[in-house]
Coordinates of C-alpha atoms (C1' of nucleotides) in Angstrom, one line a residue:
Chain A
M1 CA 115.8 131.8 111.0
I2 CA 117.2 128.5 109.2
S3 CA 118.6 125.6 111.4
T4 CA 121.8 124.2 110.3
Y5 CA 120.0 120.7 110.4
Y6 CA 119.1 121.2 106.8
S7 CA 122.1 122.2 105.3
D8 CA 124.4 119.4 106.3
N9 CA 122.4 117.1 104.1
S10 CA 123.4 116.3 100.7
T11 CA 121.2 117.7 97.7
F12 CA 120.0 116.0 94.6
F13 CA 119.0 116.8 90.9
V14 CA 115.1 116.3 90.5
A15 CA 113.7 115.6 87.1
V16 CA 110.1 114.9 86.0
D17 CA 109.4 112.3 83.4
C18 CA 106.0 112.4 81.6
I19 CA 104.1 109.4 80.2
I20 CA 102.2 111.2 77.5
F21 CA 99.2 109.1 76.5
G22 CA 97.3 109.7 73.3
F23 CA 94.5 107.6 71.5
K24 CA 94.7 107.6 67.6
D25 CA 94.1 104.2 65.1
K26 CA 92.2 102.6 67.8
D27 CA 95.5 101.9 69.7
L28 CA 97.0 103.8 72.8
H29 CA 100.1 105.6 72.1
I30 CA 102.9 107.2 74.3
L31 CA 105.2 110.1 72.8
L32 CA 108.7 109.1 72.9
T33 CA 111.8 110.8 71.8
R34 CA 115.6 110.1 71.2
R35 CA 117.5 111.5 74.1
P36 CA 119.5 114.3 72.9
V37 CA 122.2 114.3 75.4
E38 CA 124.9 111.9 76.8
P39 CA 124.7 109.4 78.7
Q40 CA 122.6 107.0 76.2
G41 CA 122.3 109.9 73.5
G42 CA 120.1 108.5 70.7
Q43 CA 118.4 106.2 72.7
W44 CA 114.4 105.9 73.1
S45 CA 113.3 108.0 76.4
L46 CA 110.1 109.4 77.9
M47 CA 109.7 113.3 77.9
G48 CA 111.3 114.7 80.7
G49 CA 113.3 117.8 82.1
F50 CA 114.9 119.0 85.3
M51 CA 113.0 120.9 88.1
E52 CA 114.0 124.2 88.6
E53 CA 114.4 126.4 92.2
N54 CA 111.4 128.3 91.6
E55 CA 109.0 125.8 90.7
S56 CA 107.0 123.1 92.2
L57 CA 107.0 119.4 91.0
D58 CA 103.8 119.9 89.3
Q59 CA 104.8 123.0 87.7
A60 CA 107.9 121.1 86.3
A61 CA 105.6 118.6 84.6
E62 CA 103.3 121.2 83.4
K63 CA 106.6 122.8 81.9
V64 CA 107.7 119.5 80.2
L65 CA 103.8 118.6 79.1
Y66 CA 103.7 122.2 77.4
R67 CA 107.0 122.3 75.7
Y68 CA 106.3 118.9 73.7
T69 CA 102.7 119.3 73.3
Q70 CA 102.0 122.9 73.3
Q71 CA 98.5 122.2 75.0
K72 CA 97.4 123.8 78.2
G73 CA 95.1 122.2 80.7
I74 CA 96.5 118.9 80.1
Y75 CA 95.0 116.2 82.4
M76 CA 98.3 115.0 84.4
E77 CA 98.8 113.0 87.6
Q78 CA 101.8 112.2 89.5
V79 CA 102.8 108.6 89.1
K80 CA 105.6 108.0 91.8
A81 CA 109.1 109.1 92.4
Y82 CA 112.2 106.8 91.5
G83 CA 115.2 107.0 93.3
D84 CA 117.5 104.1 93.4
V85 CA 121.0 105.4 93.2
N86 CA 122.2 104.4 89.9
R87 CA 118.8 105.0 88.0
D88 CA 120.6 107.6 86.0
T89 CA 124.1 106.7 84.5
G90 CA 124.8 110.1 84.1
G91 CA 124.2 111.3 87.9
R92 CA 122.4 111.2 91.2
V93 CA 118.8 112.4 90.0
V94 CA 115.7 111.3 91.7
S95 CA 112.7 111.5 88.9
V96 CA 109.1 111.9 89.6
A97 CA 106.8 110.4 86.9
F98 CA 104.0 111.8 85.8
Y99 CA 101.2 110.6 83.3
A100 CA 99.4 113.1 80.9
L101 CA 96.4 112.3 78.6
V102 CA 96.5 114.5 75.5
R103 CA 94.0 114.9 72.7
L104 CA 95.8 113.6 69.7
E105 CA 93.4 115.4 67.3
E106 CA 94.7 118.5 67.8
F107 CA 98.3 117.4 68.0
D108 CA 100.6 119.5 65.6
T109 CA 102.7 117.0 63.7
S110 CA 105.5 119.4 63.2
L111 CA 106.5 119.4 67.1
A112 CA 107.0 115.7 66.4
R113 CA 110.1 116.9 64.0
K114 CA 111.3 119.5 66.1
F115 CA 111.9 117.2 69.1
D116 CA 112.4 114.0 67.3
A117 CA 109.4 112.7 69.2
R118 CA 107.4 109.8 67.9
W119 CA 103.9 108.3 69.0
V120 CA 104.4 104.8 69.7
K121 CA 101.7 102.0 70.4
I122 CA 101.8 100.7 73.9
Q123 CA 102.3 97.1 72.8
Q124 CA 105.0 98.2 70.6
L125 CA 107.1 99.9 73.2
P126 CA 111.1 100.0 72.4
K127 CA 113.6 99.6 75.4
L128 CA 113.7 102.8 77.0
I129 CA 116.6 104.5 79.0
F130 CA 117.4 104.0 82.6
D131 CA 114.0 103.0 84.4
H132 CA 111.6 104.5 82.1
N133 CA 109.9 101.2 81.1
R134 CA 109.2 100.7 84.3
M135 CA 107.7 104.2 84.9
V136 CA 105.4 103.4 81.8
E137 CA 104.2 99.9 83.4
D138 CA 103.5 101.7 87.0
A139 CA 101.7 104.7 84.5
L140 CA 99.7 102.3 83.0
T141 CA 98.5 100.4 86.0
L142 CA 97.5 103.6 87.5
L143 CA 95.9 104.6 84.4
R144 CA 93.7 101.7 84.1
Y145 CA 92.6 102.1 87.8
K146 CA 91.8 105.6 87.3
T147 CA 90.0 105.4 84.2
S148 CA 87.6 102.6 85.8
M149 CA 86.8 104.8 88.6
Q150 CA 86.8 108.3 87.6
P151 CA 85.5 110.2 84.3
I152 CA 89.0 111.1 82.9
I153 CA 88.9 109.4 79.9
F154 CA 87.2 111.9 78.4
N155 CA 90.3 114.0 78.4
F156 CA 91.6 112.0 75.4
F157 CA 89.2 114.0 73.2
D158 CA 88.4 117.4 72.4
K159 CA 85.1 117.6 74.1
K160 CA 83.0 115.5 71.8
F161 CA 83.4 111.8 71.0
T162 CA 81.6 108.8 69.6
L163 CA 80.6 105.6 71.6
P164 CA 82.4 103.5 69.4
A165 CA 85.6 105.6 69.5
L166 CA 85.3 105.6 73.9
Q167 CA 84.9 101.8 73.4
D168 CA 87.8 101.5 71.4
L169 CA 89.7 103.5 73.8
Y170 CA 88.7 101.4 76.8
E171 CA 89.8 98.3 75.0
A172 CA 93.2 99.8 74.1
I173 CA 93.7 100.9 77.6
Y174 CA 92.7 97.4 79.1
Q175 CA 93.7 95.3 76.1
T176 CA 90.7 93.4 76.1
P177 CA 87.8 93.5 74.2
I178 CA 84.4 94.7 75.6
D179 CA 80.9 93.7 75.0
K180 CA 79.4 96.5 72.9
R181 CA 75.9 96.3 74.4
N182 CA 77.0 95.9 78.0
F183 CA 79.1 99.0 77.4
R184 CA 76.6 101.3 76.2
K185 CA 74.3 99.9 78.9
K186 CA 76.8 101.1 81.4
I187 CA 77.5 104.5 80.1
A188 CA 73.9 105.1 79.6
S189 CA 72.7 104.2 82.9
M190 CA 75.0 107.1 84.3
Q191 CA 73.4 109.9 82.4
I192 CA 76.4 111.9 82.5
L193 CA 76.7 112.2 78.7
D194 CA 74.7 114.6 76.3
K195 CA 73.8 113.1 72.9
L196 CA 74.8 115.6 70.6
N197 CA 73.0 116.0 67.0
I198 CA 76.1 115.6 65.0
K199 CA 77.6 112.4 63.6
D200 CA 80.7 111.5 62.8
K201 CA 80.6 109.9 59.4
T202 CA 84.1 109.3 59.0
S203 CA 84.4 105.6 60.0
S204 CA 80.7 104.6 58.7
K205 CA 78.2 105.4 56.0
R206 CA 75.5 105.3 58.6
G207 CA 77.7 107.8 61.0
A208 CA 77.9 107.7 64.8
H209 CA 76.5 110.0 67.2
Y210 CA 78.8 112.5 69.1
Y211 CA 78.5 112.5 72.7
A212 CA 80.0 115.0 75.3
F213 CA 80.7 114.9 78.7
N214 CA 78.3 116.9 81.0
E215 CA 80.2 118.1 84.1
K216 CA 76.8 119.4 86.0
K217 CA 75.4 116.1 85.0
Y218 CA 78.3 114.3 86.5
Q219 CA 78.2 116.7 89.8
Q220 CA 74.7 115.5 90.3
F221 CA 75.2 111.8 89.6
I222 CA 77.9 112.4 92.5
R223 CA 75.7 114.2 94.7
E224 CA 73.4 111.1 94.6
G225 CA 75.8 109.2 96.2
K226 CA 76.7 107.2 93.0
R227 CA 80.2 106.3 91.6
F228 CA 81.6 106.4 88.3
S229 CA 82.4 103.0 87.1
L230 CA 83.4 101.2 84.0
Chain B
M1 CA 132.1 111.0 81.2
I2 CA 129.4 113.5 82.7
S3 CA 127.6 116.5 80.5
T4 CA 127.6 119.7 81.7
Y5 CA 123.8 119.2 80.7
Y6 CA 123.2 117.9 84.4
S7 CA 125.5 120.1 86.3
D8 CA 123.8 123.3 85.2
N9 CA 120.6 122.1 86.8
S10 CA 119.6 123.2 90.7
T11 CA 119.6 120.8 93.5
F12 CA 117.3 119.9 96.1
F13 CA 117.3 118.3 99.7
V14 CA 115.2 115.1 99.3
A15 CA 113.4 114.0 102.5
V16 CA 111.0 110.7 103.4
D17 CA 108.0 111.1 105.5
C18 CA 106.6 108.0 107.0
I19 CA 103.0 107.3 108.0
I20 CA 103.5 104.7 110.2
F21 CA 100.2 103.0 110.8
G22 CA 99.6 100.4 113.7
F23 CA 96.7 98.7 115.2
K24 CA 95.4 98.5 118.9
D25 CA 92.9 98.8 121.1
K26 CA 90.4 98.5 117.8
D27 CA 91.9 101.4 116.3
L28 CA 94.2 102.5 113.5
H29 CA 97.0 104.6 114.7
I30 CA 99.7 106.6 113.5
L31 CA 103.1 107.1 114.9
L32 CA 104.0 111.0 115.4
T33 CA 106.7 112.8 117.1
R34 CA 107.3 116.4 118.4
R35 CA 109.3 117.9 115.8
P36 CA 112.9 118.2 117.4
V37 CA 114.2 121.1 115.4
E38 CA 113.3 124.3 113.8
P39 CA 111.4 125.5 112.3
Q40 CA 107.9 124.7 113.6
G41 CA 109.9 122.7 116.8
G42 CA 107.7 120.9 118.9
Q43 CA 104.7 120.8 116.3
W44 CA 103.4 117.3 115.8
S45 CA 105.2 115.9 112.8
L46 CA 105.5 112.5 110.7
M47 CA 108.6 110.4 111.2
G48 CA 110.9 111.7 108.5
G49 CA 114.8 112.1 107.7
F50 CA 116.6 113.3 105.0
M51 CA 118.1 110.7 101.8
E52 CA 121.8 110.7 101.6
E53 CA 124.2 110.5 98.6
N54 CA 124.6 106.6 99.1
E55 CA 121.2 105.4 99.5
S56 CA 118.1 105.2 97.3
L57 CA 114.5 106.6 98.2
D58 CA 113.4 103.1 99.6
Q59 CA 116.8 102.8 101.5
A60 CA 116.2 106.2 103.2
A61 CA 112.6 105.3 104.3
E62 CA 113.9 102.0 105.6
K63 CA 116.4 103.8 107.9
V64 CA 113.6 106.1 108.9
L65 CA 111.2 103.3 109.9
Y66 CA 114.1 101.1 111.5
R67 CA 115.2 104.1 113.7
Y68 CA 111.8 104.5 114.9
T69 CA 110.4 101.2 115.1
Q70 CA 113.4 98.9 115.6
Q71 CA 111.3 96.4 113.3
K72 CA 113.0 94.9 110.0
G73 CA 111.2 94.0 106.9
I74 CA 108.2 96.0 107.9
Y75 CA 106.0 96.1 104.9
M76 CA 106.2 99.7 103.2
E77 CA 105.2 101.6 100.1
Q78 CA 105.6 104.8 98.5
V79 CA 102.7 107.1 98.4
K80 CA 103.9 109.9 96.4
A81 CA 106.3 112.8 96.1
Y82 CA 105.7 116.1 97.3
G83 CA 107.5 119.3 95.7
D84 CA 105.4 122.5 96.4
V85 CA 108.1 125.3 96.4
N86 CA 107.0 126.5 100.1
R87 CA 105.7 123.2 101.4
D88 CA 108.6 123.5 103.9
T89 CA 109.4 126.8 105.6
G90 CA 112.8 126.0 106.3
G91 CA 114.0 125.5 103.1
R92 CA 113.6 123.9 99.7
V93 CA 112.8 120.4 100.4
V94 CA 111.3 117.6 98.1
S95 CA 109.9 115.1 100.5
V96 CA 108.4 111.6 99.4
A97 CA 105.9 110.1 101.6
F98 CA 105.9 106.1 102.5
Y99 CA 103.5 104.3 104.5
A100 CA 104.4 101.4 106.6
L101 CA 102.5 98.8 108.5
V102 CA 104.0 97.9 111.8
R103 CA 103.4 94.8 114.3
L104 CA 102.0 96.8 117.3
E105 CA 102.2 94.0 119.8
E106 CA 106.0 93.8 119.5
F107 CA 106.6 97.4 119.9
D108 CA 108.9 98.6 122.3
T109 CA 107.5 101.7 124.4
S110 CA 110.6 102.7 125.4
L111 CA 111.0 103.8 122.1
A112 CA 108.4 106.2 122.2
R113 CA 110.1 108.0 125.0
K114 CA 113.3 108.1 123.6
F115 CA 111.8 109.9 120.2
D116 CA 109.3 111.9 121.7
A117 CA 106.7 110.1 120.0
R118 CA 103.1 108.8 120.2
W119 CA 100.8 106.6 118.7
V120 CA 97.7 108.7 117.9
K121 CA 94.2 107.4 116.8
I122 CA 93.7 108.4 113.0
Q123 CA 90.3 110.1 114.1
Q124 CA 92.0 112.0 116.3
L125 CA 95.0 113.3 114.2
P126 CA 96.2 116.9 115.4
K127 CA 97.4 119.4 113.0
L128 CA 100.6 118.4 111.6
I129 CA 103.7 120.4 110.3
F130 CA 103.8 121.3 106.7
D131 CA 101.7 119.2 104.3
H132 CA 101.9 116.1 106.5
N133 CA 98.0 115.9 107.2
R134 CA 97.9 116.0 103.4
M135 CA 100.1 113.0 103.3
V136 CA 98.4 111.1 105.9
E137 CA 95.0 111.5 103.7
D138 CA 96.6 110.3 100.7
A139 CA 98.2 107.3 102.4
L140 CA 95.3 106.4 103.9
T141 CA 93.3 106.5 100.5
L142 CA 96.0 104.3 99.2
L143 CA 96.0 101.9 102.4
R144 CA 92.4 101.4 101.8
Y145 CA 92.6 100.8 98.3
K146 CA 95.6 98.4 98.8
T147 CA 94.0 96.2 101.5
S148 CA 90.8 95.8 99.6
M149 CA 92.9 94.3 96.7
Q150 CA 95.9 92.6 98.4
P151 CA 96.7 90.8 101.3
I152 CA 98.9 93.2 103.0
I153 CA 96.7 93.8 106.2
F154 CA 98.4 90.5 107.7
N155 CA 101.4 92.7 108.4
F156 CA 99.6 94.4 111.1
F157 CA 100.0 91.3 112.9
D158 CA 102.8 89.1 114.1
K159 CA 101.7 86.0 112.2
K160 CA 98.8 85.1 114.2
F161 CA 95.5 86.8 114.5
T162 CA 91.8 85.9 115.2
L163 CA 89.1 86.6 112.8
P164 CA 87.5 89.3 115.3
A165 CA 90.6 91.2 115.5
L166 CA 90.9 91.2 111.4
Q167 CA 87.5 92.4 111.3
D168 CA 88.0 95.3 113.8
L169 CA 91.2 96.1 112.1
Y170 CA 89.1 96.4 108.6
E171 CA 86.4 98.5 110.5
A172 CA 88.9 100.9 111.7
I173 CA 90.8 101.3 108.1
Y174 CA 87.3 101.9 106.6
Q175 CA 85.6 103.7 109.3
T176 CA 82.5 101.6 108.7
P177 CA 80.8 98.5 110.4
I178 CA 80.9 95.6 108.5
D179 CA 78.6 92.2 108.9
K180 CA 80.4 89.7 110.7
R181 CA 78.9 86.6 108.8
N182 CA 79.5 88.1 105.4
F183 CA 82.9 89.2 106.7
R184 CA 83.9 85.4 107.6
K185 CA 82.1 84.0 104.6
K186 CA 84.4 86.0 102.5
I187 CA 87.6 85.1 104.1
A188 CA 86.9 81.4 104.4
S189 CA 85.7 81.2 100.6
M190 CA 89.4 82.2 99.4
Q191 CA 91.2 79.4 101.6
I192 CA 94.1 81.5 102.2
L193 CA 94.3 81.4 106.0
D194 CA 95.5 78.2 108.3
K195 CA 93.3 77.9 111.4
L196 CA 95.4 77.2 114.3
N197 CA 94.8 75.0 117.2
I198 CA 95.4 77.9 119.6
K199 CA 92.8 80.3 121.1
D200 CA 92.9 84.1 121.9
K201 CA 91.3 84.1 125.3
T202 CA 92.3 87.6 126.1
S203 CA 89.2 89.1 124.8
S204 CA 86.6 86.8 125.7
K205 CA 86.1 83.5 128.0
R206 CA 85.2 81.1 125.0
G207 CA 88.3 82.5 123.1
A208 CA 88.8 83.2 119.5
H209 CA 90.8 80.9 117.4
Y210 CA 94.1 82.4 115.9
Y211 CA 94.7 82.1 112.1
A212 CA 97.7 82.5 110.1
F213 CA 98.2 83.8 106.2
N214 CA 99.6 80.8 104.2
E215 CA 101.5 82.2 101.4
K216 CA 101.6 79.0 99.7
K217 CA 97.5 78.8 99.7
Y218 CA 97.7 82.5 98.5
Q219 CA 100.0 81.6 95.8
Q220 CA 97.8 78.6 94.7
F221 CA 94.6 80.8 94.9
I222 CA 96.3 83.4 92.3
R223 CA 97.6 80.6 90.2
E224 CA 93.6 79.8 89.7
G225 CA 93.1 83.2 88.3
K226 CA 91.2 84.5 91.6
R227 CA 92.0 87.7 93.0
F228 CA 92.0 88.6 96.7
S229 CA 89.3 90.8 97.6
L230 CA 87.8 92.0 100.5
Chain C
dA1 C1' 71.6 95.6 46.6
dC2 C1' 75.2 94.9 49.6
dA3 C1' 78.8 95.9 52.8
dA4 C1' 80.3 97.8 56.7
dA5 C1' 79.5 99.9 61.1
dA6 C1' 75.5 101.6 64.4
dG7 C1' 72.6 100.8 67.5
dT8 C1' 69.4 97.8 70.6
dG9 C1' 67.0 94.0 75.3
dT10 C1' 66.9 89.7 77.5
dT11 C1' 68.5 86.0 80.3
dC12 C1' 71.3 83.9 83.6
dA13 C1' 74.6 82.8 87.0
dC14 C1' 76.8 84.8 90.8
dA15 C1' 78.3 88.3 94.4
dC16 C1' 76.4 91.5 97.9
dT17 C1' 73.3 92.5 101.3
dA18 C1' 70.3 91.8 105.4
dC19 C1' 69.4 89.3 109.0
dA20 C1' 68.8 86.1 114.4
dC21 C1' 70.1 82.6 117.1
dC22 C1' 73.1 79.0 119.6
dC23 C1' 77.9 78.1 121.5
dA24 C1' 81.7 77.8 124.7
dT25 C1' 83.7 79.5 129.0
dG26 C1' 85.2 82.1 133.3
dG27 C1' 83.7 84.0 137.0
Chain D
dC1 C1' 74.0 80.2 136.0
dC2 C1' 74.7 84.1 133.2
dA3 C1' 76.9 87.4 131.0
dT4 C1' 80.3 88.0 127.3
dG5 C1' 81.9 87.6 122.8
dG6 C1' 82.9 83.6 119.3
dG7 C1' 80.7 81.5 115.5
dT8 C1' 77.1 80.0 112.2
dG9 C1' 73.3 79.6 107.4
dT10 C1' 69.8 81.2 104.0
dA11 C1' 67.0 84.1 101.3
dG12 C1' 66.4 88.1 98.3
dT13 C1' 68.2 91.5 95.6
dG14 C1' 71.1 93.8 92.5
dT15 C1' 75.3 93.6 88.9
dG16 C1' 78.0 91.8 85.4
dA17 C1' 78.4 88.5 81.6
dA18 C1' 76.8 86.0 77.6
dC19 C1' 74.2 86.5 73.6
dA20 C1' 72.2 88.1 67.6
dC21 C1' 69.9 90.8 65.1
dT22 C1' 68.1 95.1 62.8
dT23 C1' 69.0 99.9 60.9
dT24 C1' 71.0 103.3 57.9
dT25 C1' 73.6 104.9 54.0
dG26 C1' 77.4 105.4 51.0
dT27 C1' 79.0 103.0 46.8

DNA sequence: ACAAAAGTGTTCACACTACACCCATGG
DNA sequence: CCATGGGTGTAGTGTGAACACTTTTGT
């Protein structure tokens, strides 16, 4: 039996906005689109959508992510909720931001045309609608924290990656150069990667070894009371 | 002019739930209440309330905090939004959790009676309604992170505090003993506190010096590129 | 043979940890 | 005078930062 306590209260639109991060050309990128509807149609915007009756916030975010990337099993995390009264000039909307890490190697560029979307370097972000710039800032802060404490960075790659690429990615995320030897020493000390017997020859003549994250080794690492840190 | 794009979508109740932290008797406490309405009336619950048309999420949280503590200027921070379809058995409600740090020394105990509220030690949390236990866990994780990185812990006190009390508070938050000399060395090295000329004699015959957080010294500390860390 | 990126160790400074005794005071 | 909590320093260890040369190979 439902009390009237609930129905006396106001209701609101609830949206999700996704900060979709991808890594290419040695730079961190975000997927943006030209907003297709009024108000502020044509302005740069994050990928978003409204939550529906039968879905959770997480499911709404997954729906949006799948629509714009066609990738399943994307790493995703909530940033926070934004609820200023006038944040959305088109109506009273509470929006919950999520950031996601996608594998850009397998991104279908025809999707970009379909949704008028574009991968933009984080150093070159345009003015976005509403409070989306703030959302990106908050997502970046959280991404930096998380990638330094947990092995989520491998979600940017499709299973295998080279150490130079991994270092480039960290440098792109933190926007600061990292010493190559110290970086590799730290990685090696954790013993959570497998060195593969194949090389990536696309970026050098010598070729860089591919590595892969080993979940079992990582679990063992955690069991020993150690903590991921980069 | 409002597009139909918005009004085609569903709307939801939006609530805020507050994890109100306080420090007394060398332990971290949370303010809980017996839920006054169905469903699950009489069960332990966080302090919450619904967001209204004319207020932001933050304002809704401030409203709830003021209602139950009568304190202004409480330190408050959003934890995250909770939006599972069946998280609230009484209806479809998206709830945004906030944690707050209140000064328990000046807490009016008559408020507790008025709202059937009680300060409960975090080690002795009962089963709470809905997903409130999860909210508390998330809030604690965030509180631990924040107090280690930013000087927000002083919000537990009314301006002045003793070092033994500050250490007890850290030990309560992290649930682990801390070495007295190392703790004091770290505090002293930052030079962001003022040592006052008065002592707290309530917990020892010798008395412990009161200290106060000095915002200007802290700003200077930050300007020098240093970072708070405990 | 050379250009271009991959790969590899050591030293130093500083921060964190562990640890034990004297001090001040009220009763 | 003694019990109780407040207050103080040092030595050792581990972690992060700085730093330069050799290797591989396609052209």
